[in-house]
CSV table of C-alpha atoms in Angstrom, one decimal:
chain,number,residue,atom,x,y,z
A,643,MET,CA,2.0,-7.3,6.4
A,644,ALA,CA,2.3,-6.6,10.1
A,645,TYR,CA,5.0,-5.0,12.2
A,646,PHE,CA,6.6,-6.6,15.3
A,647,LEU,CA,8.5,-5.0,18.1
A,648,ILE,CA,11.6,-7.1,18.9
A,649,LYS,CA,13.3,-6.5,22.3
A,650,TYR,CA,16.9,-7.9,22.5
A,651,LEU,CA,20.0,-7.8,24.6
A,652,GLY,CA,22.2,-4.9,23.3
A,653,GLN,CA,25.9,-4.4,23.6
A,654,SER,CA,25.5,-2.2,26.7
A,655,GLY,CA,23.9,-5.1,28.5
A,656,GLY,CA,20.4,-3.6,28.6
A,657,LEU,CA,17.3,-4.3,26.5
A,658,GLU,CA,17.0,-2.5,23.2
A,659,SER,CA,14.2,-2.7,20.6
A,660,ILE,CA,13.8,-2.6,16.8
A,661,SER,CA,10.7,-2.9,14.6
A,662,ALA,CA,10.5,-5.5,11.9
A,663,GLU,CA,7.9,-6.1,9.2
A,664,ALA,CA,6.9,-9.7,8.8
A,665,GLU,CA,3.9,-12.1,8.5
A,666,THR,CA,4.5,-13.9,11.8
A,667,LYS,CA,6.6,-13.6,14.9
A,668,GLU,CA,8.8,-16.4,13.7
A,669,GLN,CA,9.5,-14.7,10.4
A,670,ALA,CA,10.2,-11.4,12.2
A,671,MET,CA,12.8,-13.2,14.3
A,672,GLN,CA,14.4,-14.6,11.2
A,673,ASN,CA,14.4,-11.4,9.2
A,674,CYS,CA,15.7,-9.0,11.9
A,675,GLY,CA,19.3,-10.3,11.6
A,676,LEU,CA,19.7,-10.8,15.3
A,677,PRO,CA,21.0,-14.0,16.9
A,678,LEU,CA,18.0,-15.9,18.4
A,679,GLN,CA,19.7,-16.2,21.8
A,680,LEU,CA,19.8,-12.4,22.2
A,681,ILE,CA,16.1,-11.9,21.5
A,682,ASP,CA,14.1,-11.4,24.7
A,683,SER,CA,10.5,-10.9,23.3
A,684,VAL,CA,8.5,-10.3,20.1
A,685,VAL,CA,5.2,-8.5,20.3
A,686,PRO,CA,2.9,-6.9,17.7
A,687,ASP,CA,3.8,-3.3,16.9
A,688,HIS,CA,0.4,-1.9,16.0
A,689,PHE,CA,1.8,1.5,15.1
A,690,GLY,CA,4.9,0.2,13.3
A,691,GLY,CA,3.6,1.3,9.9
A,692,ILE,CA,3.0,4.8,11.1
A,693,LYS,CA,6.5,5.0,12.7
A,694,ALA,CA,8.1,3.6,9.6
A,695,ALA,CA,6.3,6.1,7.3
A,696,LEU,CA,7.3,9.0,9.5
A,697,LEU,CA,10.8,8.0,10.6
A,698,GLU,CA,12.3,5.8,8.0
A,699,LYS,CA,14.3,7.6,5.3
A,700,LYS,CA,13.9,6.3,1.8
A,701,LEU,CA,15.1,7.3,-1.6
A,702,PRO,CA,12.5,8.6,-3.9
A,703,LEU,CA,11.4,6.0,-6.5
A,704,VAL,CA,12.8,8.0,-9.4
A,705,GLU,CA,16.2,8.2,-7.6
A,706,GLN,CA,16.0,4.5,-6.9
A,707,ALA,CA,15.6,3.7,-10.6
A,708,LEU,CA,18.5,5.9,-11.5
A,709,ASN,CA,20.7,4.3,-8.8
A,710,LEU,CA,19.8,0.8,-10.1
A,711,SER,CA,20.7,1.7,-13.6
A,712,ALA,CA,24.0,3.1,-12.4
A,713,ILE,CA,24.8,0.0,-10.3
A,714,SER,CA,24.0,-2.2,-13.3
A,715,SER,CA,26.4,-0.2,-15.4
A,716,LYS,CA,29.2,-0.5,-12.8
A,717,LEU,CA,28.6,-4.3,-12.5
A,718,GLU,CA,29.0,-4.7,-16.2
A,719,SER,CA,32.3,-2.7,-16.1
A,720,GLY,CA,33.6,-5.4,-13.6
A,721,LYS,CA,33.1,-3.7,-10.3
A,722,THR,CA,31.7,-5.6,-7.2
A,723,PHE,CA,28.2,-5.0,-6.0
A,724,ALA,CA,29.6,-3.4,-2.7
A,725,LYS,CA,31.8,-1.0,-4.7
A,726,ALA,CA,28.9,-0.1,-7.0
A,727,ILE,CA,26.7,0.6,-4.1
A,728,GLU,CA,29.3,2.8,-2.4
A,729,GLU,CA,29.9,4.8,-5.6
A,730,SER,CA,26.2,5.2,-6.6
A,731,ILE,CA,24.3,5.8,-3.3
A,732,ASP,CA,24.8,8.3,-0.5
A,733,TYR,CA,23.9,5.7,2.1
A,734,LYS,CA,24.9,8.0,5.0
A,735,LYS,CA,22.0,10.3,4.1
A,736,LEU,CA,19.7,7.4,4.8
A,737,GLY,CA,21.1,6.9,8.3
A,738,VAL,CA,23.0,3.7,7.3
A,739,SER,CA,26.6,3.3,8.6
A,740,SER,CA,29.4,1.8,6.7
A,741,GLN,CA,29.6,-1.0,9.3
A,742,LYS,CA,26.1,-2.1,8.5
A,743,LEU,CA,26.8,-1.9,4.8
A,744,ASP,CA,29.9,-4.1,5.3
A,745,ALA,CA,27.8,-6.7,7.1
A,746,CYS,CA,25.7,-7.3,3.9
A,747,ALA,CA,26.5,-10.4,1.9
A,748,ALA,CA,24.0,-10.7,-1.0
A,749,PRO,CA,22.7,-7.9,-3.3
A,750,LYS,CA,19.2,-8.2,-1.7
A,751,ASP,CA,20.8,-7.5,1.7
A,752,TYR,CA,22.2,-4.2,0.5
A,753,LEU,CA,18.9,-3.2,-1.1
A,754,GLU,CA,16.9,-4.2,1.9
A,755,LEU,CA,19.2,-2.2,4.2
A,756,LEU,CA,18.9,0.8,1.9
A,757,ARG,CA,15.1,0.3,1.9
A,758,PHE,CA,14.7,-0.1,-1.9
A,759,ASP,CA,11.4,-0.9,-3.6
A,760,ASP,CA,10.2,-4.5,-2.9
A,761,THR,CA,10.1,-5.3,-6.7
A,762,ALA,CA,13.8,-4.2,-7.0
A,763,ILE,CA,14.8,-6.4,-4.1
A,764,LEU,CA,13.0,-9.4,-5.5
A,765,LEU,CA,14.4,-9.0,-9.1
A,766,ALA,CA,17.9,-8.4,-7.7
A,767,ASP,CA,17.7,-11.6,-5.7
A,768,ALA,CA,16.4,-13.6,-8.7
A,769,GLY,CA,19.1,-12.1,-11.0
A,770,ASP,CA,21.8,-12.8,-8.5
A,771,LYS,CA,20.9,-16.5,-8.2
A,772,ALA,CA,20.5,-16.8,-11.9
A,773,GLY,CA,23.8,-15.1,-12.7
A,774,ARG,CA,22.1,-12.2,-14.5
A,775,LEU,CA,22.3,-9.5,-11.9
A,776,PRO,CA,23.0,-6.5,-14.2
A,777,GLU,CA,20.0,-7.4,-16.4
A,778,SER,CA,17.7,-7.8,-13.5
A,779,LEU,CA,18.7,-4.5,-12.0
A,780,THR,CA,18.1,-2.8,-15.4
A,781,ARG,CA,14.7,-4.5,-15.5
A,782,ALA,CA,13.9,-3.4,-12.0
A,783,ALA,CA,14.8,0.2,-12.9
A,784,THR,CA,12.6,0.1,-15.9
A,785,SER,CA,9.7,-1.4,-13.9
A,786,ILE,CA,10.0,1.5,-11.3
A,787,LYS,CA,10.1,4.1,-14.1
A,788,GLU,CA,7.0,2.7,-15.8
A,789,ARG,CA,5.2,2.5,-12.4
A,790,GLU,CA,6.1,6.2,-11.7
A,791,ALA,CA,4.9,7.2,-15.2
A,792,THR,CA,1.6,5.5,-14.5
A,793,ARG,CA,1.3,7.1,-11.1
A,794,LYS,CA,2.0,10.6,-12.5
A,795,GLU,CA,-0.6,10.0,-15.3
A,796,PHE,CA,-3.4,9.7,-12.8
A,797,GLY,CA,-1.7,11.4,-9.8
A,798,LYS,CA,-3.0,14.9,-10.5
A,799,ALA,CA,-6.6,13.8,-10.6
A,800,MET,CA,-6.0,11.6,-7.5
A,801,MET,CA,-4.5,14.5,-5.6
A,802,GLN,CA,-7.6,16.6,-6.5
A,803,GLY,CA,-9.8,13.8,-5.2
A,804,VAL,CA,-7.8,13.5,-2.0
A,805,MET,CA,-7.9,17.3,-1.5
A,806,TYR,CA,-11.7,17.4,-2.0
A,807,ILE,CA,-12.2,14.4,0.3
A,808,THR,CA,-10.0,16.1,3.0
A,809,LEU,CA,-11.9,19.4,2.6
A,810,GLY,CA,-15.2,17.5,2.7
A,811,PHE,CA,-14.3,15.8,6.0
A,812,LEU,CA,-13.1,19.1,7.5
A,813,PHE,CA,-16.3,20.8,6.5
A,814,LEU,CA,-18.4,17.9,7.9
A,815,ILE,CA,-16.6,18.3,11.2
A,816,GLY,CA,-16.1,22.0,11.3
A,817,ILE,CA,-19.6,23.2,10.2
A,818,PRO,CA,-21.5,21.1,12.8
A,819,LEU,CA,-19.1,22.2,15.5
A,820,PHE,CA,-19.4,25.9,14.6
A,821,ALA,CA,-23.1,26.0,13.6
A,822,GLY,CA,-24.2,23.6,16.3
A,823,SER,CA,-22.4,25.5,19.0
A,824,THR,CA,-24.0,28.7,17.8
A,825,LEU,CA,-27.5,27.2,17.6
A,826,HIS,CA,-27.1,25.6,21.0
A,827,ASP,CA,-26.1,29.0,22.5
A,828,PHE,CA,-29.1,30.7,20.9
A,829,ILE,CA,-31.6,28.1,22.1
A,830,THR,CA,-30.4,27.2,25.6
A,831,VAL,CA,-28.5,30.3,26.7
A,832,GLN,CA,-30.1,33.3,25.0
A,833,ARG,CA,-33.5,31.6,24.8
A,834,ILE,CA,-34.1,32.7,21.2
A,835,PRO,CA,-37.1,30.8,19.7
A,836,LEU,CA,-35.5,29.4,16.6
A,837,THR,CA,-37.6,27.2,14.3
A,838,LEU,CA,-35.2,24.4,13.3
A,839,ASN,CA,-35.6,22.4,10.1
A,840,ASN,CA,-34.5,18.8,9.4
A,841,LEU,CA,-31.0,19.8,8.5
A,842,SER,CA,-30.7,21.9,11.6
A,843,HIS,CA,-31.5,18.8,13.6
A,844,VAL,CA,-28.8,17.0,11.7
A,845,ILE,CA,-26.3,19.7,12.6
A,846,MET,CA,-27.3,19.5,16.3
A,847,THR,CA,-27.0,15.7,16.2
A,848,LEU,CA,-23.5,15.8,14.7
A,849,TYR,CA,-22.6,18.6,17.2
A,850,GLY,CA,-23.7,16.4,20.1
A,851,LEU,CA,-21.9,13.4,18.7
A,852,TYR,CA,-18.6,15.3,18.2
A,853,THR,CA,-18.6,17.0,21.6
A,854,GLY,CA,-20.1,14.2,23.7
A,855,TYR,CA,-18.4,11.1,22.2
A,856,TYR,CA,-15.1,12.4,20.9
A,857,MET,CA,-13.2,9.9,23.0
A,858,VAL,CA,-15.3,7.1,21.7
A,859,ILE,CA,-14.8,8.2,18.1
A,860,GLY,CA,-11.0,8.4,18.8
A,861,ALA,CA,-11.1,4.8,20.2
A,862,VAL,CA,-13.1,3.6,17.2
A,863,LEU,CA,-10.5,5.1,14.8
A,864,VAL,CA,-7.7,3.5,16.7
A,865,ALA,CA,-9.4,0.2,16.6
A,866,ILE,CA,-10.1,0.5,12.9
A,867,TYR,CA,-6.4,1.1,12.3
A,868,MET,CA,-5.3,-1.8,14.5
A,869,PHE,CA,-7.7,-4.2,12.8
A,870,ARG,CA,-7.5,-2.6,9.3
A,871,SER,CA,-6.6,-5.9,7.6
A,872,ARG,CA,-9.6,-7.8,8.9
A,873,ILE,CA,-11.9,-4.8,8.2
A,874,TRP,CA,-10.5,-4.6,4.6
A,875,ASP,CA,-11.2,-8.3,4.0
A,876,MET,CA,-14.8,-7.8,5.1
A,877,THR,CA,-15.4,-4.5,3.1
A,878,ARG,CA,-13.2,-4.8,0.0
A,879,THR,CA,-16.0,-6.1,-2.2
A,880,LEU,CA,-18.4,-3.2,-1.5
A,881,PRO,CA,-19.3,-1.1,-4.5
A,882,LEU,CA,-17.1,1.9,-3.7
A,883,LEU,CA,-14.1,-0.2,-2.5
A,884,ARG,CA,-14.1,-2.9,-5.1
A,885,PHE,CA,-12.1,-0.6,-7.5
A,886,PHE,CA,-9.2,-0.5,-5.0
A,887,ASN,CA,-9.5,-4.3,-4.5
A,888,GLU,CA,-9.4,-4.9,-8.3
A,889,ARG,CA,-6.4,-2.7,-8.8
A,890,ALA,CA,-4.6,-4.5,-6.0
A,891,LYS,CA,-5.3,-7.9,-7.7
A,892,ILE,CA,-4.0,-6.5,-11.0
A,893,LYS,CA,-0.9,-5.1,-9.3
A,894,ARG,CA,-0.4,-8.6,-7.8
A,895,GLY,CA,-0.7,-10.3,-11.1
A,896,LEU,CA,1.6,-7.8,-12.8
A,897,ASP,CA,4.3,-8.3,-10.1
A,898,PHE,CA,4.0,-12.1,-10.7
A,899,VAL,CA,4.3,-11.9,-14.5
A,900,GLU,CA,7.3,-9.5,-14.4
A,901,SER,CA,9.2,-11.6,-11.9
A,902,TYR,CA,8.2,-15.0,-13.3
A,903,GLN,CA,9.3,-13.9,-16.8
A,904,LEU,CA,12.8,-13.2,-15.5
A,905,LEU,CA,13.0,-16.4,-13.5
A,906,LEU,CA,11.8,-18.5,-16.4
A,907,SER,CA,14.3,-16.9,-18.8
A,908,SER,CA,17.0,-17.6,-16.2
A,909,GLY,CA,16.3,-21.4,-16.2
A,910,TYR,CA,14.0,-21.7,-13.2
A,911,THR,CA,11.3,-24.3,-13.3
A,912,ASN,CA,7.8,-23.5,-12.3
A,913,PRO,CA,8.1,-25.0,-8.8
A,914,GLN,CA,11.4,-23.2,-8.2
A,915,SER,CA,9.9,-19.9,-9.5
A,916,LEU,CA,6.8,-20.1,-7.3
A,917,ARG,CA,8.9,-21.2,-4.3
A,918,PHE,CA,11.2,-18.3,-4.8
A,919,LEU,CA,8.3,-15.8,-5.1
A,920,HIS,CA,6.6,-17.3,-2.0
A,921,GLN,CA,9.8,-16.8,0.0
A,922,ARG,CA,10.2,-13.1,-1.1
A,923,SER,CA,6.5,-12.0,-1.1
A,924,LYS,CA,4.6,-10.2,1.6
A,925,GLY,CA,1.1,-9.9,2.9
A,926,LYS,CA,-1.7,-11.4,0.9
A,927,ALA,CA,0.6,-12.4,-1.9
A,928,HIS,CA,2.6,-14.6,0.5
A,929,LEU,CA,-0.5,-16.7,1.3
A,930,LEU,CA,-1.5,-16.9,-2.3
A,931,TYR,CA,1.9,-18.1,-3.5
A,932,ALA,CA,1.8,-20.8,-0.8
A,933,GLU,CA,-1.6,-22.0,-2.2
A,934,ALA,CA,-0.4,-21.8,-5.8
A,935,LEU,CA,2.7,-23.8,-4.9
A,936,ASP,CA,0.6,-26.5,-3.3
A,937,ARG,CA,-1.7,-26.7,-6.4
A,938,LEU,CA,1.4,-26.9,-8.7
A,939,GLU,CA,2.9,-29.7,-6.7
A,940,GLU,CA,-0.4,-31.6,-6.9
A,941,GLY,CA,0.1,-31.7,-10.7
A,942,ASN,CA,-2.1,-28.9,-11.8
A,943,ALA,CA,-1.2,-26.8,-14.9
A,944,LEU,CA,0.1,-23.3,-14.4
A,945,SER,CA,-3.2,-21.7,-15.5
A,946,ARG,CA,-5.2,-23.8,-12.9
A,947,VAL,CA,-2.8,-22.6,-10.2
A,948,PHE,CA,-4.1,-19.1,-10.7
A,949,GLU,CA,-7.8,-20.0,-11.0
A,950,ASN,CA,-8.6,-18.0,-7.9
A,951,THR,CA,-10.7,-14.9,-7.4
A,952,GLU,CA,-7.7,-13.2,-5.7
A,953,TRP,CA,-5.9,-13.1,-9.0
A,954,PRO,CA,-7.0,-11.1,-12.0
A,955,PRO,CA,-9.0,-13.4,-14.4
A,956,ILE,CA,-6.8,-12.4,-17.4
A,957,LEU,CA,-4.0,-14.3,-15.7
A,958,TYR,CA,-5.8,-17.6,-15.8
A,959,GLN,CA,-7.2,-17.0,-19.3
A,960,ASN,CA,-3.8,-16.2,-20.9
A,961,LEU,CA,-1.8,-19.0,-19.2
A,962,GLN,CA,-4.0,-21.8,-20.5
A,963,GLY,CA,-1.9,-24.0,-22.6
A,964,PHE,CA,1.3,-22.2,-21.5
A,965,GLU,CA,3.3,-25.4,-21.1
A,966,GLU,CA,2.7,-26.3,-24.7
A,967,GLN,CA,4.3,-23.2,-26.0
A,968,SER,CA,7.9,-22.9,-27.2
A,969,PRO,CA,10.4,-20.8,-25.1
A,970,GLY,CA,9.9,-17.9,-27.5
A,971,GLY,CA,6.2,-18.3,-27.4
A,972,ARG,CA,6.1,-18.3,-23.6
A,973,ASP,CA,8.1,-15.1,-23.5
A,974,LYS,CA,5.8,-13.5,-26.0
A,975,VAL,CA,2.7,-14.6,-24.0
A,976,LEU,CA,4.2,-13.2,-20.8
A,977,SER,CA,5.2,-9.9,-22.5
A,978,ASN,CA,1.7,-9.4,-23.9
A,979,LEU,CA,0.1,-10.3,-20.6
A,980,ALA,CA,2.3,-7.8,-18.8
A,981,GLY,CA,1.3,-5.1,-21.3
A,982,ALA,CA,-2.4,-5.9,-20.8
A,983,LEU,CA,-2.1,-5.9,-17.0
A,984,LYS,CA,-0.4,-2.5,-17.2
A,985,GLU,CA,-3.4,-1.2,-19.2
A,986,TYR,CA,-5.8,-2.6,-16.7
A,987,TYR,CA,-3.9,-1.0,-13.9
A,988,LEU,CA,-4.0,2.3,-15.6
A,989,LEU,CA,-7.8,1.9,-16.2
A,990,TYR,CA,-8.6,1.1,-12.6
A,991,SER,CA,-6.3,3.9,-11.4
A,992,GLY,CA,-8.4,6.4,-13.5
A,993,ARG,CA,-11.6,5.0,-12.0
A,994,ILE,CA,-10.3,5.4,-8.5
A,995,SER,CA,-9.2,9.0,-9.3
A,996,ARG,CA,-12.7,9.8,-10.5
A,997,LEU,CA,-14.3,8.1,-7.5
A,998,CYS,CA,-12.2,10.1,-5.1
A,999,LEU,CA,-13.0,13.3,-6.9
A,1000,MET,CA,-16.8,12.6,-6.9
A,1001,THR,CA,-16.8,11.5,-3.3
A,1002,GLY,CA,-14.9,14.7,-2.2
A,1003,MET,CA,-17.3,16.9,-4.2
A,1004,THR,CA,-20.3,15.2,-2.6
A,1005,PHE,CA,-18.9,15.8,0.9
A,1006,ILE,CA,-18.3,19.5,0.2
A,1007,LEU,CA,-21.8,20.0,-1.4
A,1008,VAL,CA,-23.4,18.2,1.6
A,1009,SER,CA,-21.5,20.4,4.0
A,1010,ILE,CA,-22.5,23.6,2.1
A,1011,LEU,CA,-26.1,22.4,2.1
A,1012,LEU,CA,-26.0,21.8,5.9
A,1013,PHE,CA,-24.6,25.3,6.5
A,1014,ALA,CA,-26.9,27.1,4.1
A,1015,VAL,CA,-30.2,25.4,5.0
A,1016,GLY,CA,-29.6,24.0,8.5
A,1017,PHE,CA,-27.9,27.1,9.9
A,1018,TYR,CA,-28.8,30.2,7.9
A,1019,MET,CA,-32.5,29.4,7.2
A,1020,PRO,CA,-33.5,29.4,10.9
A,1021,LEU,CA,-31.7,32.7,11.4
A,1022,ILE,CA,-33.4,34.3,8.3
A,1023,SER,CA,-36.8,33.0,9.4
A,1024,LEU,CA,-36.2,34.5,12.9
A,1025,ASN,CA,-35.2,37.9,11.4
A,1026,GLN,CA,-38.3,38.0,9.2
A,1027,GLY,CA,-40.5,37.1,12.2
A,1028,LEU,CA,-38.9,40.0,14.3
A,1029,GLN,CA,-39.6,42.4,11.5
């Protein structure tokens, strides 16, 4: 999902700008809520994701789940959605004015404005259209709680891995800069005849790279960020990255099963369900739902719709013969499938945690080896030679 910078004619008569997340420029113009005649230009906002992460205020997921449960209870007691939102959420803390809140019409508009989780927005929209909004909000709250429980289960190990990777990168940058600068000073300024070994040459090479090409390295990092989607598509099947790719596919399949189960129980047909999910999805899922919808309209069974390497294989396997099941049997199949996908998600999350931990430890050990052998060994050899 990309970000676009939309410039429009503001109330003061001058040009103002907002950033919108969308697949295309046209979708950004539709989703921004501005009249088309006021929009002056729409251009890609390459740093929109960073600005959103730093500047956008969001409720923690646990708090979102609690708020969704509270809103559901208030709806069941007969209150309107607007009143339930007003009583359950401190929206001013998020920088949302009461005027913006009053401009919302459907439940999804409120949740989008308050920057709720995408799954909650999707389920709320489905429940609203099916007349089962309180149930859908409760299910969204449960989904968020389960996801948070899963995250916490492997979060500690993941944080350790991230910490070790960060330290490893700092060591790989800091040690060559310090040791390389010192060795360079000994050799070129003080004219000390040091005998360098292979790791010493590695340190000197990295020192020259960091000090002589830092602008190039910065430009490469910026380019990687700007073209991260294309780079990910080219590298996601590599041995170390495939775990992240597999977990993303499992998460995509889990989101489909949870949303489709609610839509199906609400009376939606398969084409209606996929069309709804296509309209509400983002990123890679948006394209995959479009392909799935085309396959379904061609007369393919639901299982064949997901016969694609971008979906987890278990989805295709478990949906074979799905149309032949009774309504109760279909619900059971989907419940079992959701449970299995959650187990797979947890499995791959654990693998990613271990991978991060091992990678970080490797970086740190390599850094220590460079420092001990590449820097200290020449100094020790020189000291022994002087004695």
